[in-house]
Amino acid sequence: MHKDISTILVSETEINDICETLGHQLNQDYKDKNPILIGLLKGCIPFMSDLAKKIELKVDMAYMSVSSYHGGISSSGDVKIKMDLDISVKDRHVLIIEDIVDTGNTIVTIVELLKHRGAKSVEIVTLLDKPEGRTKPYEPKYVGRTIPKLFVVGYGLDYNEYYRNLPYVGVLKPEVYTNKESN
Ligand code: PRP
């Protein structure tokens, strides 16, 4: 698996520092509130797990499964809800936990949906932000690292469902793409 990676973009140490910093920020900003952390499956899992351990507030942890990539390397733009929440967001402060914001399709759709369902506030906490990929304007409030327009895998991010278990975020060697899609 490691041999398919050309560069490590965000190391394990950096990821740990990001979780510490964001956790500290959230502890301050959400003091006296008990937000719901909503993880967008599947990519959120490692980040949500590490970040949540740095949050010292009483939080609910809930999950939604949405998908727009369908296994390739570029977004289809068509966001599907595959599994919905098992908790109400009405009058609650919501923090959506993401591994990456790229085109913005996923996040714009989900933020609108949760606001429509009556959430008191909705903010995004994302490990990575790829602003050059944006097709819908959206600026996530809490960003671990801003990255250039590269196809990255690891620490939750996949290519054809593989590499999510890498402990770092890395750039996949282009020869690994079987169908030469552009990103
Ligand atoms: C990825 C990622 C984000 C979304 C970001 O999810 O986890 O949710 O794409 O891309 P966007 O800003 O272009 O919408 P994906 O749909 O691949 O599902 P996964 O988390 O199960 O891999």
Coordinates of N, CA and C in Angstrom, one line a residue, residues 43-148:
G43 N -15.4 8.5 5.0 CA -14.1 9.1 5.2 C -13.8 9.8 6.5
C44 N -14.8 10.1 7.3 CA -14.7 10.9 8.5 C -14.1 10.0 9.7
I45 N -14.1 8.7 9.6 CA -13.9 7.9 10.7 C -12.6 8.1 11.5
P46 N -11.4 8.1 10.8 CA -10.1 8.3 11.6 C -10.1 9.7 12.2
F47 N -10.5 10.7 11.4 CA -10.4 12.1 11.9 C -11.4 12.3 13.1
M48 N -12.6 11.8 12.9 CA -13.6 12.0 13.9 C -13.2 11.3 15.2
S49 N -12.6 10.2 15.1 CA -12.2 9.4 16.3 C -11.1 10.2 17.0
D50 N -10.1 10.7 16.3 CA -9.0 11.4 17.0 C -9.4 12.7 17.5
L51 N -10.2 13.4 16.7 CA -10.6 14.8 17.1 C -11.5 14.7 18.3
A52 N -12.5 13.8 18.3 CA -13.4 13.7 19.4 C -12.7 13.5 20.8
K53 N -11.5 12.8 20.7 CA -10.8 12.6 22.0 C -10.1 13.8 22.5
K54 N -10.0 14.9 21.7 CA -9.5 16.2 22.1 C -10.6 17.1 22.5
I55 N -11.8 16.7 22.3 CA -13.0 17.6 22.7 C -13.4 17.3 24.1
E56 N -13.4 18.3 25.0 CA -13.8 18.0 26.4 C -15.2 18.5 26.7
L57 N -16.0 18.5 25.8 CA -17.4 18.9 26.0 C -18.3 17.6 25.9
K58 N -19.6 17.8 26.4 CA -20.5 16.7 26.2 C -21.0 16.8 24.8
V59 N -20.8 15.8 24.0 CA -21.2 15.9 22.6 C -22.0 14.6 22.3
D60 N -23.0 14.7 21.4 CA -23.5 13.5 20.7 C -22.7 13.2 19.5
M61 N -22.5 11.9 19.2 CA -21.8 11.6 18.0 C -22.8 10.8 17.1
A62 N -23.0 11.3 15.9 CA -23.9 10.7 15.0 C -23.3 10.6 13.6
Y63 N -23.9 9.8 12.7 CA -23.3 9.6 11.4 C -24.3 9.6 10.3
M64 N -23.9 10.1 9.1 CA -24.7 10.0 7.9 C -23.8 9.4 6.9
S65 N -24.4 8.7 6.0 CA -23.6 8.2 4.8 C -24.1 8.9 3.6
V66 N -23.2 9.7 3.0 CA -23.5 10.4 1.7 C -22.4 10.1 0.8
S67 N -22.7 10.1 -0.5 CA -21.7 9.8 -1.5 C -21.8 10.6 -2.7
S68 N -20.7 11.1 -3.3 CA -20.8 11.7 -4.6 C -19.7 11.3 -5.5
Y69 N -18.8 10.4 -5.0 CA -17.7 10.0 -5.9 C -17.9 8.7 -6.6
H70 N -18.7 7.8 -6.0 CA -18.9 6.5 -6.6 C -17.7 5.8 -7.0
G71 N -16.6 5.9 -6.2 CA -15.4 5.0 -6.5 C -14.3 5.6 -7.3
G72 N -14.6 6.7 -8.0 CA -13.6 7.3 -8.9 C -12.7 8.3 -8.2
I73 N -12.1 9.2 -9.0 CA -11.3 10.2 -8.3 C -11.9 11.6 -8.5
S74 N -13.0 11.8 -9.2 CA -13.6 13.1 -9.3 C -15.1 13.0 -8.9
S75 N -15.6 14.1 -8.4 CA -17.0 14.2 -7.8 C -18.0 14.1 -9.0
S76 N -19.1 13.3 -8.8 CA -20.1 13.3 -9.8 C -21.0 14.5 -9.6
G77 N -21.0 15.2 -8.5 CA -21.8 16.3 -8.3 C -23.2 16.0 -7.8
D78 N -23.5 14.7 -7.8 CA -24.8 14.2 -7.4 C -24.7 13.5 -6.0
V79 N -25.2 14.3 -5.0 CA -25.0 13.8 -3.6 C -26.2 12.9 -3.2
K80 N -25.9 11.7 -2.8 CA -26.9 10.8 -2.4 C -26.8 10.5 -0.9
I81 N -28.0 10.5 -0.2 CA -28.0 10.1 1.2 C -28.2 8.6 1.2
K82 N -27.2 7.9 1.7 CA -27.3 6.4 1.7 C -27.8 5.9 3.1
M83 N -27.5 6.7 4.1 CA -27.9 6.4 5.5 C -28.1 7.7 6.2
D84 N -29.3 7.8 6.8 CA -29.7 9.1 7.4 C -29.3 9.1 8.9
L85 N -29.5 10.2 9.6 CA -29.2 10.4 11.0 C -30.2 9.6 11.8
D86 N -29.8 9.2 13.1 CA -30.8 8.5 14.0 C -31.1 9.5 15.1
I87 N -30.8 10.8 14.9 CA -31.0 11.8 16.0 C -31.6 13.0 15.4
S88 N -32.4 13.8 16.1 CA -32.9 15.0 15.6 C -31.9 16.2 15.8
V89 N -31.8 17.0 14.8 CA -30.9 18.2 14.9 C -31.7 19.5 15.3
K90 N -33.0 19.3 15.5 CA -33.8 20.5 15.8 C -33.3 21.2 17.0
D91 N -33.0 22.5 16.9 CA -32.6 23.4 17.9 C -31.2 23.0 18.5
R92 N -30.4 22.3 17.7 CA -29.1 21.8 18.2 C -28.0 22.5 17.4
H93 N -26.9 22.7 18.1 CA -25.7 23.2 17.4 C -25.0 21.9 16.8
V94 N -24.8 22.0 15.5 CA -24.2 20.9 14.7 C -22.8 21.2 14.2
L95 N -21.9 20.2 14.4 CA -20.6 20.3 13.8 C -20.5 19.1 12.8
I96 N -20.4 19.4 11.6 CA -20.2 18.3 10.6 C -18.7 18.0 10.5
I97 N -18.4 16.8 10.6 CA -16.9 16.4 10.6 C -16.6 15.7 9.2
E98 N -15.7 16.3 8.5 CA -15.4 15.8 7.2 C -13.9 15.5 7.1
D99 N -13.5 14.6 6.2 CA -12.1 14.4 5.9 C -11.6 15.5 4.9
I100 N -12.5 15.8 3.9 CA -12.1 16.8 2.9 C -13.3 17.6 2.3
V101 N -13.1 18.9 2.1 CA -14.0 19.6 1.3 C -13.4 19.9 0.0
D102 N -14.0 19.4 -1.1 CA -13.4 19.6 -2.4 C -14.3 20.5 -3.3
T103 N -15.2 19.9 -4.1 CA -16.1 20.7 -4.9 C -17.0 21.5 -4.0
G104 N -17.3 21.0 -2.8 CA -18.3 21.7 -1.9 C -19.7 21.1 -2.1
N105 N -19.9 20.2 -3.1 CA -21.2 19.7 -3.3 C -21.8 19.0 -2.1
T106 N -21.0 18.1 -1.5 CA -21.5 17.4 -0.3 C -21.9 18.3 0.8
I107 N -21.0 19.2 1.1 CA -21.2 20.1 2.3 C -22.3 21.0 2.1
V108 N -22.4 21.6 0.9 CA -23.5 22.6 0.7 C -24.8 21.9 0.8
T109 N -24.9 20.7 0.2 CA -26.2 19.9 0.3 C -26.6 19.6 1.7
I110 N -25.6 19.1 2.5 CA -25.9 18.7 3.9 C -26.1 19.8 4.8
V111 N -25.4 20.9 4.7 CA -25.7 22.1 5.5 C -27.1 22.6 5.3
E112 N -27.5 22.7 4.0 CA -28.9 23.1 3.7 C -29.9 22.2 4.3
L113 N -29.6 20.9 4.2 CA -30.6 19.9 4.7 C -30.7 20.1 6.2
L114 N -29.6 20.2 6.9 CA -29.7 20.2 8.4 C -30.3 21.5 8.9
K115 N -30.0 22.6 8.2 CA -30.7 23.9 8.5 C -32.2 23.8 8.3
H116 N -32.6 23.2 7.2 CA -34.0 22.9 6.9 C -34.6 22.1 8.0
R117 N -33.9 21.2 8.6 CA -34.4 20.4 9.7 C -34.4 21.1 11.1
G118 N -34.0 22.3 11.1 CA -34.1 23.1 12.3 C -32.9 23.2 13.2
A119 N -31.7 22.9 12.7 CA -30.5 23.0 13.5 C -30.3 24.5 13.8
K120 N -29.8 24.7 15.1 CA -29.6 26.1 15.5 C -28.4 26.7 14.8
S121 N -27.4 25.9 14.6 CA -26.2 26.4 13.9 C -25.6 25.1 13.2
V122 N -24.9 25.4 12.1 CA -24.2 24.3 11.4 C -22.9 24.8 11.0
E123 N -21.8 24.2 11.4 CA -20.5 24.5 11.0 C -19.7 23.3 10.6
I124 N -18.7 23.5 9.7 CA -17.9 22.3 9.2 C -16.6 22.3 9.9
V125 N -16.2 21.1 10.3 CA -14.8 20.8 10.8 C -14.2 19.8 9.8
T126 N -13.2 20.3 9.0 CA -12.6 19.4 8.0 C -11.1 19.3 8.2
L127 N -10.7 18.1 8.0 CA -9.2 17.9 8.1 C -8.5 18.6 7.0
L128 N -9.1 18.5 5.8 CA -8.4 19.1 4.6 C -9.4 19.9 3.8
D129 N -8.9 21.0 3.3 CA -9.7 21.9 2.4 C -8.9 22.0 1.1
K130 N -9.7 21.8 0.0 CA -9.0 21.9 -1.3 C -9.8 23.0 -2.1
P131 N -9.6 24.3 -1.7 CA -10.4 25.4 -2.3 C -10.3 25.5 -3.8
E132 N -9.2 25.0 -4.4 CA -9.2 25.1 -5.9 C -10.1 24.2 -6.6
G133 N -10.6 23.2 -5.8 CA -11.6 22.2 -6.4 C -13.0 22.7 -6.4
R134 N -13.3 23.8 -5.7 CA -14.6 24.3 -5.5 C -15.4 24.6 -6.7
T135 N -16.6 24.0 -6.8 CA -17.6 24.4 -7.9 C -18.8 25.1 -7.2
K136 N -18.9 24.9 -5.9 CA -20.0 25.7 -5.2 C -19.2 26.4 -4.1
P137 N -19.5 27.8 -3.9 CA -18.8 28.5 -2.9 C -19.1 28.1 -1.5
Y138 N -18.2 27.7 -0.7 CA -18.4 27.4 0.7 C -17.0 27.5 1.4
E139 N -17.0 28.2 2.5 CA -15.8 28.3 3.3 C -16.0 27.6 4.6
P140 N -15.4 26.4 4.8 CA -15.5 25.7 6.1 C -14.9 26.6 7.2
K141 N -15.5 26.6 8.4 CA -15.0 27.4 9.5 C -13.8 26.8 10.1
Y142 N -13.8 25.5 10.3 CA -12.6 24.9 11.0 C -11.9 24.0 10.0
V143 N -10.7 24.4 9.7 CA -9.9 23.6 8.6 C -8.6 23.2 9.2
G144 N -8.2 21.9 9.1 CA -6.9 21.4 9.6 C -5.8 21.9 8.6
R145 N -5.9 21.6 7.4 CA -4.9 22.0 6.4 C -5.5 22.3 5.1
T146 N -5.1 23.4 4.4 CA -5.5 23.7 3.1 C -4.5 23.0 2.1
I147 N -5.0 22.3 1.1 CA -4.1 21.6 0.3 C -4.3 22.0 -1.2
P148 N -3.3 21.8 -2.0 CA -3.5 22.1 -3.5 C -4.3 21.0 -4.2

